[in-house]
């Protein structure tokens, strides 16, 4: 008969649905119930079905929060009841897709069931949690990625395109959602459902209320993305605030956060997060100071691109960049006239052309560190002296082709020089020392480590009244009288390095301790001193905090103990490879004077091991090790 045929077809259709659906149970968070029912077929089950539907409606009505909704489960009988009525279920659907309250129709009874609305959470993975068979209408709705703009863009796209995004939907996505006038909503609802008996909303009830009745035909025909957005914003705003992302912070704060990253981290990590972060990483303030040191990928083409796009570079470091040549540096200099600091240690492939171009195009240079460049000659130094009158800091260590001629030209053209460091420049003699002492009165840091200068040249440094740091390591012809005279005349001297000078004796150290009123650091590694020098430091100096007497073979327990007992300012005592100092004595001094750091082989190993433990290092005690 026709009745059995309909029943059999319905069962086959139901089984086919279950095979295609990968969800084997009821929804996890909330349901969408489509209103396409045709009523119950069998009159004999009316009373039983009405009781079950009433009970199910009460359970729905008791749900008051998303947490309750997440715990809501349907029994197999209730699920079959809803399927018999033609209801379709979905799980984990965003709140904006939930339709108006649905009217359950049983035998002569109409029940309005409010659907709990969860907090709208923007998730790009929600489509993977939705039943593929039952979300054909839902998939047309593209979720907005910004939680605060999740409703306005969807509503405008639905109104203008019938489920598709409009060209101006992106621009309007950040506008506040506007709820339509309640009166107009009521009139449109009544006009659309004129052929059926239904109750429309009134101005007092609002346009999107969840507690009032709604027309079933109107709910089933209207787009699911256009309902309940206004009440969701008003009722769930405090909870929705918990889902704000880091991009909602002001750009100034994000720029401050990104400023703590290195150039490599910003370019290879942060800039790949999104377009907004890429724009932030390209902010001009990050490209004023560029540190490319140690990056072997850096070449001339990269410097040319930086120069063409970022002309406000003020500082660049290309140390250890072996693929950078004179052409790249010259191009950078031509496009960045405001460059002030240039560092290129150990770039042996660079020569005079790069530094000469910098001097010509960047007259505001104040710092030039080009240590260990074999090809650098006096021609580049002459260009610096000719064009860079503001130069204050220069490092020319291990530039073996630099001579007195270039140093004299540099000293005459850069009277504001404050820091000068030379190391093992074998062609620099006393003439260069005399020139910088005469023409650069503002010098504060001077270093001539390993240069063939003598006491006759060093004595000219007494004219530098602002001298604070003096490095005279490994000066072959340096006598005690010259050192004592420099300490007497340079009253602001705070650091003096005399390591590897066998001529320095106890008498010189005693005069240094007496005359060095501002001296805080004294380095005497491998000097010809005894316990008397340490005792004099502890007795006469009230300012020296650091004393390094390593590799002084005549230092004994007496000298180490006396300086620790008498000095009130001492904070560091270096005794590395002082073989006459017993380790037991050092252990006792460490306990008695905890404010002093004693440096020996054993003590340094203990401190290194302690730092390793603090950083989480665990020794491997396995047999394999």
Short mmCIF file of N, CA, C and O in Angstrom, two decimals, residues 542-588:
data_model
loop_
_atom_site.label_atom_id
_atom_site.label_comp_id
_atom_site.label_asym_id
_atom_site.label_seq_id
_atom_site.Cartn_x
_atom_site.Cartn_y
_atom_site.Cartn_z
N UNK A 542 92.09 53.26 47.58
CA UNK A 542 90.71 53.13 48.10
C UNK A 542 89.68 53.10 46.97
O UNK A 542 88.48 53.15 47.24
N UNK A 543 90.16 53.01 45.74
CA UNK A 543 89.23 53.03 44.60
C UNK A 543 89.34 51.79 43.71
O UNK A 543 88.39 51.46 43.01
N UNK A 544 90.48 51.12 43.72
CA UNK A 544 90.68 49.99 42.81
C UNK A 544 89.76 48.84 43.22
O UNK A 544 89.79 48.37 44.36
N UNK A 545 88.97 48.39 42.25
CA UNK A 545 88.02 47.30 42.47
C UNK A 545 88.45 46.00 41.79
O UNK A 545 88.07 44.92 42.27
N UNK A 546 89.21 46.09 40.69
CA UNK A 546 89.61 44.92 39.94
C UNK A 546 91.12 44.89 39.81
O UNK A 546 91.74 45.85 39.34
N UNK A 547 91.71 43.77 40.25
CA UNK A 547 93.15 43.55 40.11
C UNK A 547 93.35 42.16 39.52
O UNK A 547 92.87 41.16 40.07
N UNK A 548 94.04 42.10 38.38
CA UNK A 548 94.33 40.81 37.75
C UNK A 548 95.85 40.63 37.73
O UNK A 548 96.57 41.31 37.00
N UNK A 549 96.32 39.69 38.55
CA UNK A 549 97.75 39.40 38.67
C UNK A 549 98.06 37.99 38.20
O UNK A 549 98.97 37.33 38.72
N UNK A 550 97.31 37.50 37.25
CA UNK A 550 97.53 36.15 36.76
C UNK A 550 98.88 35.96 36.11
O UNK A 550 99.45 36.90 35.54
N UNK A 551 99.39 34.73 36.22
CA UNK A 551 100.65 34.35 35.62
C UNK A 551 101.85 35.11 36.20
O UNK A 551 102.90 35.18 35.58
N UNK A 552 101.66 35.68 37.39
CA UNK A 552 102.78 36.30 38.09
C UNK A 552 103.35 35.25 39.05
O UNK A 552 102.74 34.95 40.09
N UNK A 553 104.46 34.69 38.71
CA UNK A 553 104.98 33.51 39.39
C UNK A 553 105.44 33.78 40.82
O UNK A 553 105.58 32.86 41.62
N UNK A 554 105.68 35.06 41.16
CA UNK A 554 106.20 35.38 42.49
C UNK A 554 105.10 35.74 43.48
O UNK A 554 105.41 36.11 44.63
N UNK A 555 103.86 35.67 43.12
CA UNK A 555 102.75 35.94 44.03
C UNK A 555 102.53 34.70 44.90
O UNK A 555 102.45 33.58 44.40
N UNK A 556 102.41 34.92 46.21
CA UNK A 556 102.22 33.82 47.15
C UNK A 556 100.94 34.03 47.96
O UNK A 556 100.18 34.98 47.73
N UNK A 557 100.75 33.14 48.97
CA UNK A 557 99.57 33.23 49.82
C UNK A 557 99.55 34.54 50.60
O UNK A 557 98.48 35.09 50.87
N UNK A 558 100.73 35.04 50.95
CA UNK A 558 100.79 36.27 51.76
C UNK A 558 100.21 37.46 51.00
O UNK A 558 99.42 38.23 51.55
N UNK A 559 100.59 37.62 49.74
CA UNK A 559 100.09 38.75 48.98
C UNK A 559 98.58 38.67 48.76
O UNK A 559 97.86 39.68 48.90
N UNK A 560 98.08 37.48 48.45
CA UNK A 560 96.64 37.32 48.23
C UNK A 560 95.87 37.58 49.52
O UNK A 560 94.79 38.21 49.50
N UNK A 561 96.41 37.12 50.65
CA UNK A 561 95.70 37.31 51.92
C UNK A 561 95.74 38.77 52.36
O UNK A 561 94.72 39.33 52.81
N UNK A 562 96.89 39.44 52.18
CA UNK A 562 97.03 40.83 52.62
C UNK A 562 96.12 41.78 51.84
O UNK A 562 95.47 42.65 52.42
N UNK A 563 96.05 41.61 50.54
CA UNK A 563 95.21 42.53 49.75
C UNK A 563 93.73 42.30 50.05
O UNK A 563 92.93 43.24 50.04
N UNK A 564 93.35 41.05 50.32
CA UNK A 564 91.96 40.78 50.66
C UNK A 564 91.59 41.37 52.02
O UNK A 564 90.45 41.83 52.21
N UNK A 565 92.53 41.36 52.95
CA UNK A 565 92.25 41.87 54.30
C UNK A 565 92.23 43.39 54.36
O UNK A 565 91.40 43.99 55.06
N UNK A 566 93.13 44.06 53.64
CA UNK A 566 93.30 45.51 53.79
C UNK A 566 92.49 46.36 52.82
O UNK A 566 92.14 47.50 53.13
N UNK A 567 92.21 45.82 51.63
CA UNK A 567 91.50 46.62 50.63
C UNK A 567 90.01 46.66 50.94
O UNK A 567 89.37 45.61 51.13
N UNK A 568 89.47 47.86 50.96
CA UNK A 568 88.04 48.04 51.21
C UNK A 568 87.22 48.12 49.92
O UNK A 568 85.99 48.01 49.96
N UNK A 569 87.90 48.31 48.81
CA UNK A 569 87.18 48.48 47.54
C UNK A 569 87.32 47.28 46.63
O UNK A 569 86.62 47.21 45.61
N UNK A 570 88.18 46.33 46.93
CA UNK A 570 88.46 45.22 46.04
C UNK A 570 87.23 44.34 45.87
O UNK A 570 86.57 43.96 46.84
N UNK A 571 86.92 43.99 44.62
CA UNK A 571 85.81 43.11 44.29
C UNK A 571 86.23 41.94 43.41
O UNK A 571 85.49 40.96 43.32
N UNK A 572 87.40 42.02 42.78
CA UNK A 572 87.87 40.93 41.93
C UNK A 572 89.39 40.84 42.05
O UNK A 572 90.10 41.86 41.94
N UNK A 573 89.88 39.60 42.26
CA UNK A 573 91.32 39.35 42.33
C UNK A 573 91.64 38.16 41.45
O UNK A 573 91.20 37.03 41.72
N UNK A 574 92.39 38.41 40.37
CA UNK A 574 92.77 37.34 39.45
C UNK A 574 94.09 36.71 39.85
O UNK A 574 95.13 37.39 39.92
N UNK A 575 94.07 35.41 40.12
CA UNK A 575 95.26 34.66 40.53
C UNK A 575 95.47 33.45 39.64
O UNK A 575 96.01 32.42 40.08
N UNK A 576 95.05 33.53 38.40
CA UNK A 576 95.16 32.42 37.47
C UNK A 576 96.63 32.06 37.25
O UNK A 576 97.44 32.92 36.91
N UNK A 577 96.94 30.78 37.46
CA UNK A 577 98.27 30.23 37.29
C UNK A 577 99.33 30.93 38.13
O UNK A 577 100.50 31.01 37.73
N UNK A 578 98.91 31.41 39.29
CA UNK A 578 99.89 31.84 40.30
C UNK A 578 100.20 30.59 41.14
O UNK A 578 99.52 30.29 42.13
N UNK A 579 101.21 29.86 40.73
CA UNK A 579 101.43 28.52 41.25
C UNK A 579 101.83 28.50 42.72
O UNK A 579 101.71 27.46 43.37
N UNK A 580 102.29 29.62 43.25
CA UNK A 580 102.70 29.65 44.66
C UNK A 580 101.54 29.96 45.60
O UNK A 580 101.75 30.03 46.81
N UNK A 581 100.38 30.16 45.06
CA UNK A 581 99.18 30.38 45.87
C UNK A 581 98.45 29.05 45.99
O UNK A 581 98.02 28.47 44.98
N UNK A 582 98.34 28.56 47.24
CA UNK A 582 97.69 27.27 47.47
C UNK A 582 96.17 27.40 47.29
O UNK A 582 95.57 28.41 47.66
N UNK A 583 95.59 26.33 46.80
CA UNK A 583 94.13 26.33 46.61
C UNK A 583 93.40 26.33 47.93
O UNK A 583 92.29 26.87 48.03
N UNK A 584 94.02 25.75 48.99
CA UNK A 584 93.37 25.78 50.31
C UNK A 584 93.26 27.21 50.83
O UNK A 584 92.25 27.59 51.45
N UNK A 585 94.28 28.01 50.55
CA UNK A 585 94.22 29.41 50.97
C UNK A 585 93.12 30.16 50.24
O UNK A 585 92.39 30.96 50.83
N UNK A 586 92.99 29.88 48.96
CA UNK A 586 91.93 30.54 48.19
C UNK A 586 90.56 30.13 48.70
O UNK A 586 89.65 30.97 48.82
N UNK A 587 90.39 28.84 49.03
CA UNK A 587 89.11 28.38 49.57
C UNK A 587 88.79 29.10 50.87
O UNK A 587 87.62 29.48 51.11
N UNK A 588 89.77 29.29 51.69
CA UNK A 588 89.53 29.99 52.95
C UNK A 588 89.18 31.46 52.70
O UNK A 588 88.28 32.01 53.36
#
